[in-house]
Coordinates of C-alpha atoms in Angstrom, one line a residue:
W1 CA 78.6 52.2 127.4
A2 CA 75.2 51.1 126.4
I3 CA 74.5 55.1 124.6
V4 CA 77.5 55.2 122.5
L5 CA 77.3 51.3 121.4
S6 CA 73.6 52.5 120.3
A7 CA 74.8 55.1 119.2
F8 CA 77.6 53.2 117.1
L9 CA 75.2 50.4 115.8
L10 CA 73.1 53.7 114.2
A11 CA 76.2 54.9 112.2
G12 CA 76.3 51.5 111.2
Q13 CA 72.9 51.5 109.9
A14 CA 72.5 54.5 108.5
A15 CA 76.3 53.6 106.5
Q16 CA 74.5 50.5 105.0
A17 CA 72.6 52.6 102.6
A18 CA 74.6 54.0 99.8
T19 CA 73.6 55.4 96.2
A20 CA 75.8 52.9 93.3
T21 CA 76.4 54.5 90.0
W22 CA 77.0 51.8 87.0
K23 CA 80.3 52.5 85.4
A24 CA 80.9 50.0 82.9
T25 CA 82.2 50.8 79.2
S26 CA 81.5 47.7 77.6
P27 CA 78.1 45.6 78.6
D28 CA 78.4 43.3 81.7
N29 CA 76.7 41.8 84.5
Y30 CA 74.7 43.2 86.9
T31 CA 76.6 41.4 89.6
V32 CA 80.4 42.7 88.5
A33 CA 81.0 44.7 91.5
S34 CA 84.1 46.4 89.5
E35 CA 81.4 47.7 87.3
W36 CA 79.9 49.4 90.6
G37 CA 82.9 50.9 91.8
G38 CA 83.7 47.8 94.1
T39 CA 80.8 46.5 95.6
V40 CA 77.2 45.2 94.4
P41 CA 74.6 47.6 95.4
G42 CA 72.0 45.5 98.1
A43 CA 68.9 46.1 99.8
A44 CA 69.1 49.3 101.6
D45 CA 70.8 51.2 98.5
T46 CA 69.9 53.0 95.2
A47 CA 71.2 51.9 91.9
V48 CA 71.9 54.4 89.0
I49 CA 72.7 53.6 85.5
G50 CA 73.0 57.5 83.7
N51 CA 74.8 59.6 86.8
T52 CA 76.7 62.3 86.6
G53 CA 80.1 61.4 85.2
F54 CA 78.5 58.1 83.5
L55 CA 76.2 59.9 81.2
T56 CA 76.2 56.9 78.9
P57 CA 77.6 53.8 80.4
A58 CA 77.1 50.3 79.0
E59 CA 74.2 48.2 79.3
C60 CA 73.7 46.9 82.6
Q61 CA 72.9 43.2 82.1
H62 CA 70.6 41.2 84.7
S63 CA 71.6 37.8 83.3
D64 CA 72.7 35.0 85.3
S65 CA 70.2 33.5 88.0
T66 CA 71.2 35.2 90.7
A67 CA 68.5 36.9 93.5
N68 CA 69.3 40.5 93.8
A69 CA 67.5 43.3 95.8
L70 CA 67.5 47.5 95.8
A71 CA 65.6 49.9 97.8
T72 CA 65.4 52.4 94.8
L73 CA 66.3 51.8 90.8
Q74 CA 67.1 55.0 88.6
I75 CA 67.9 55.5 85.2
G76 CA 68.9 57.7 83.2
Q77 CA 68.7 60.2 86.3
V78 CA 70.8 63.4 85.7
A79 CA 70.2 65.5 82.0
S80 CA 71.4 64.2 79.1
S81 CA 72.0 60.8 80.6
I82 CA 71.3 57.3 78.5
G83 CA 70.5 54.0 81.3
T84 CA 69.6 50.9 80.0
F85 CA 69.3 47.8 82.6
T86 CA 68.2 44.3 80.5
L87 CA 66.9 41.5 83.2
S88 CA 67.0 38.2 81.4
A89 CA 67.3 35.7 84.4
G90 CA 67.2 35.3 88.1
S91 CA 65.1 37.4 89.7
L92 CA 65.6 41.7 91.1
G93 CA 63.9 42.8 94.4
I94 CA 63.2 46.8 95.2
T95 CA 61.3 47.6 98.1
N96 CA 60.9 51.2 99.9
T97 CA 58.5 52.5 101.5
G98 CA 58.6 55.8 99.6
A99 CA 57.4 57.3 96.4
S100 CA 58.7 57.1 92.5
F101 CA 61.7 54.3 93.7
V102 CA 62.2 53.2 90.2
V103 CA 62.3 55.8 87.7
I104 CA 63.2 55.6 84.4
G105 CA 64.4 59.0 82.3
G106 CA 64.4 61.2 85.9
A107 CA 65.7 64.6 84.4
N108 CA 65.3 66.9 81.4
G109 CA 66.8 65.3 78.5
A110 CA 67.9 62.1 80.2
V111 CA 67.0 58.8 78.3
G112 CA 66.0 55.2 80.8
T113 CA 65.0 51.8 78.9
L114 CA 64.4 49.0 81.4
T115 CA 64.3 45.7 79.3
I116 CA 62.6 42.4 80.9
N117 CA 63.5 39.0 78.7
G118 CA 62.8 36.8 81.1
G119 CA 63.1 36.0 85.3
S120 CA 61.6 37.8 88.2
F121 CA 61.7 41.9 88.7
I122 CA 59.1 42.9 91.7
M123 CA 58.1 45.8 93.3
L124 CA 56.4 46.6 97.1
R125 CA 55.8 50.1 98.3
N126 CA 55.9 48.6 101.6
G127 CA 53.6 51.4 103.3
S128 CA 49.7 52.6 103.6
T129 CA 50.3 54.4 100.7
F130 CA 51.3 51.0 99.2
F131 CA 49.2 51.8 96.0
Q132 CA 50.7 55.1 94.7
D133 CA 53.2 55.9 92.7
A134 CA 56.6 53.3 92.7
L135 CA 57.3 52.9 88.8
Q136 CA 57.2 56.2 87.2
P137 CA 58.7 56.3 83.4
G138 CA 59.5 60.0 82.0
N139 CA 59.3 61.5 85.6
G140 CA 61.7 63.7 84.7
G141 CA 61.1 67.0 82.2
T142 CA 58.7 67.7 79.2
S143 CA 62.1 66.2 77.7
S144 CA 62.9 63.5 79.6
A145 CA 61.6 59.9 78.2
G146 CA 61.3 56.6 79.8
T147 CA 60.2 52.7 78.3
F148 CA 59.6 50.0 80.5
T149 CA 59.7 46.8 78.6
L150 CA 58.2 43.1 78.9
N151 CA 58.8 40.6 76.3
G152 CA 59.1 37.7 79.1
G153 CA 58.8 36.7 82.6
T154 CA 57.2 38.3 85.7
A155 CA 57.0 42.0 86.6
T156 CA 55.2 42.5 90.0
I157 CA 54.2 45.9 90.3
L158 CA 52.8 46.0 93.7
G159 CA 52.5 49.6 94.2
G160 CA 51.3 52.5 91.6
T161 CA 52.4 53.0 87.5
E162 CA 52.4 56.6 86.7
L163 CA 53.3 56.8 83.0
G164 CA 54.3 60.4 81.8
S165 CA 54.5 62.6 85.0
G166 CA 56.2 65.4 83.4
G167 CA 58.2 63.8 80.6
Q168 CA 56.9 61.2 78.2
G169 CA 56.5 57.0 79.6
T170 CA 55.8 54.4 77.8
M171 CA 55.2 50.4 78.8
N172 CA 55.5 47.9 76.1
V173 CA 53.8 44.7 77.3
T174 CA 54.8 41.7 74.2
G175 CA 54.8 39.1 76.1
G176 CA 54.9 37.3 80.1
T177 CA 52.6 38.7 82.7
L178 CA 52.8 41.7 84.4
I179 CA 50.6 42.5 87.5
D180 CA 50.0 46.0 89.1
N181 CA 48.1 46.1 92.2
G182 CA 48.1 49.9 92.6
W183 CA 47.1 53.4 90.3
F184 CA 47.6 53.2 86.5
G185 CA 48.1 56.1 84.8
V186 CA 48.3 56.6 81.5
G187 CA 50.1 60.2 81.1
R188 CA 49.8 61.4 84.6
G189 CA 51.3 64.5 84.2
G190 CA 51.9 66.3 87.8
S191 CA 50.6 69.2 89.3
S192 CA 48.2 71.5 87.9
G193 CA 49.5 72.7 84.8
A194 CA 52.2 70.2 84.6
N195 CA 52.5 68.1 81.2
G196 CA 53.0 64.1 80.6
N197 CA 52.8 62.5 77.4
G198 CA 51.4 58.0 78.1
I199 CA 51.4 55.7 75.8
F200 CA 50.9 51.8 76.9
N201 CA 51.5 48.9 73.8
L202 CA 49.7 45.6 74.3
S203 CA 50.8 43.1 71.8
G204 CA 51.7 39.2 71.6
S205 CA 51.4 37.0 74.1
G206 CA 51.5 39.4 77.0
I207 CA 49.2 38.9 79.9
V208 CA 48.4 42.3 82.7
Y209 CA 46.1 42.4 85.2
L210 CA 45.4 45.7 86.6
L211 CA 44.0 44.2 90.6
R212 CA 42.1 47.4 92.3
N213 CA 42.1 47.5 96.3
P214 CA 40.0 49.5 98.8
G215 CA 42.7 52.1 98.9
T216 CA 43.0 52.8 94.9
E217 CA 39.8 55.4 94.9
G218 CA 38.1 53.3 96.8
G219 CA 38.7 50.6 94.2
T220 CA 36.7 52.4 91.2
S221 CA 39.7 53.3 88.7
G222 CA 41.4 51.0 86.7
M223 CA 43.7 52.3 83.7
A224 CA 43.2 56.1 84.4
F225 CA 43.9 58.5 81.0
C226 CA 45.2 61.7 81.5
Q227 CA 45.2 62.8 85.2
G228 CA 47.0 65.7 85.0
G229 CA 49.5 65.1 81.4
T230 CA 48.5 65.9 77.7
N231 CA 48.1 63.0 75.7
G232 CA 47.4 59.8 76.7
T233 CA 47.3 56.2 74.2
A234 CA 46.5 52.9 74.9
N235 CA 47.2 50.6 71.8
I236 CA 46.2 46.7 72.3
S237 CA 47.0 44.7 69.5
G238 CA 47.1 41.5 71.0
G239 CA 47.3 40.3 74.1
T240 CA 44.7 39.4 77.3
L241 CA 44.4 43.1 79.4
Y242 CA 42.5 42.0 83.0
V243 CA 41.2 45.2 84.0
Q244 CA 37.5 47.0 86.1
T245 CA 37.2 50.1 84.5
I246 CA 39.0 52.5 81.8
R247 CA 38.2 55.5 82.3
F248 CA 38.8 58.8 80.3
G249 CA 39.0 62.5 81.4
T250 CA 40.9 63.6 85.0
A251 CA 40.7 61.3 87.5
S252 CA 41.3 63.4 91.1
G253 CA 43.9 65.9 89.6
P254 CA 43.2 69.1 88.2
T255 CA 41.1 69.6 85.2
H256 CA 43.5 69.5 81.8
N257 CA 42.2 70.0 77.7
D258 CA 43.8 66.3 77.0
T259 CA 43.9 63.8 74.3
E260 CA 42.9 60.6 75.1
S261 CA 42.7 57.4 73.0
F262 CA 42.4 53.6 73.5
N263 CA 42.8 51.6 70.3
L264 CA 41.9 48.1 70.1
S265 CA 42.6 46.0 67.3
G266 CA 42.9 42.0 68.5
G267 CA 43.9 40.2 71.4
N268 CA 41.1 40.5 74.5
I269 CA 40.0 42.4 77.0

């Protein structure tokens, strides 16, 4: 009986992790269970906005004061899909031990958009490689595009941020506060020969902290351009950027012939 009971409990635990697809035909709130097919995804689950069968669902809005949790968030996850998620209030926490658990634009021809206008967005890569890839806009093929925008509220990324791991990844910070304590790659790319275009825009009243720690390449790396990408661009026209190092050229990846630009027209560093 003990063996049977243990097997039953393990099966129950495995069943708790599920994939939920957003199915709305008009903009609706994240906590409306029917838009997820009956159950709002929970802390062990994967939430997908822009999936097979629902390539262009309406915007998913987190606009109430609730606190919600996930293991993985995928926005624009299959070819030619479009996904849009907006956080305006409340909080969304995403915790995972693996890599790439918030992917925006994750396939060829896919377009993903994650916008934070208020509330709290928290990511935690809970493992020994906590500083590596976690947030990945533009993580599909060369025609994928992912955009992360912070207009207000807070975004805490306890893991690595990689803009453009194969496609085009863009981060816009116009307001609020963003904290990142892992890798921060602009034009990250992938393995040798992979293309990837990264764009980082800081403007308005936005505040960005790129924190360093011993795990991130010995604590020597801050903003790194084109580790394995093709083009990396940073545009600073306002706001405040706190960073230890701005590094051009390759980081620990293969050598590429890249274009790297850092444009400062306002704000503070």
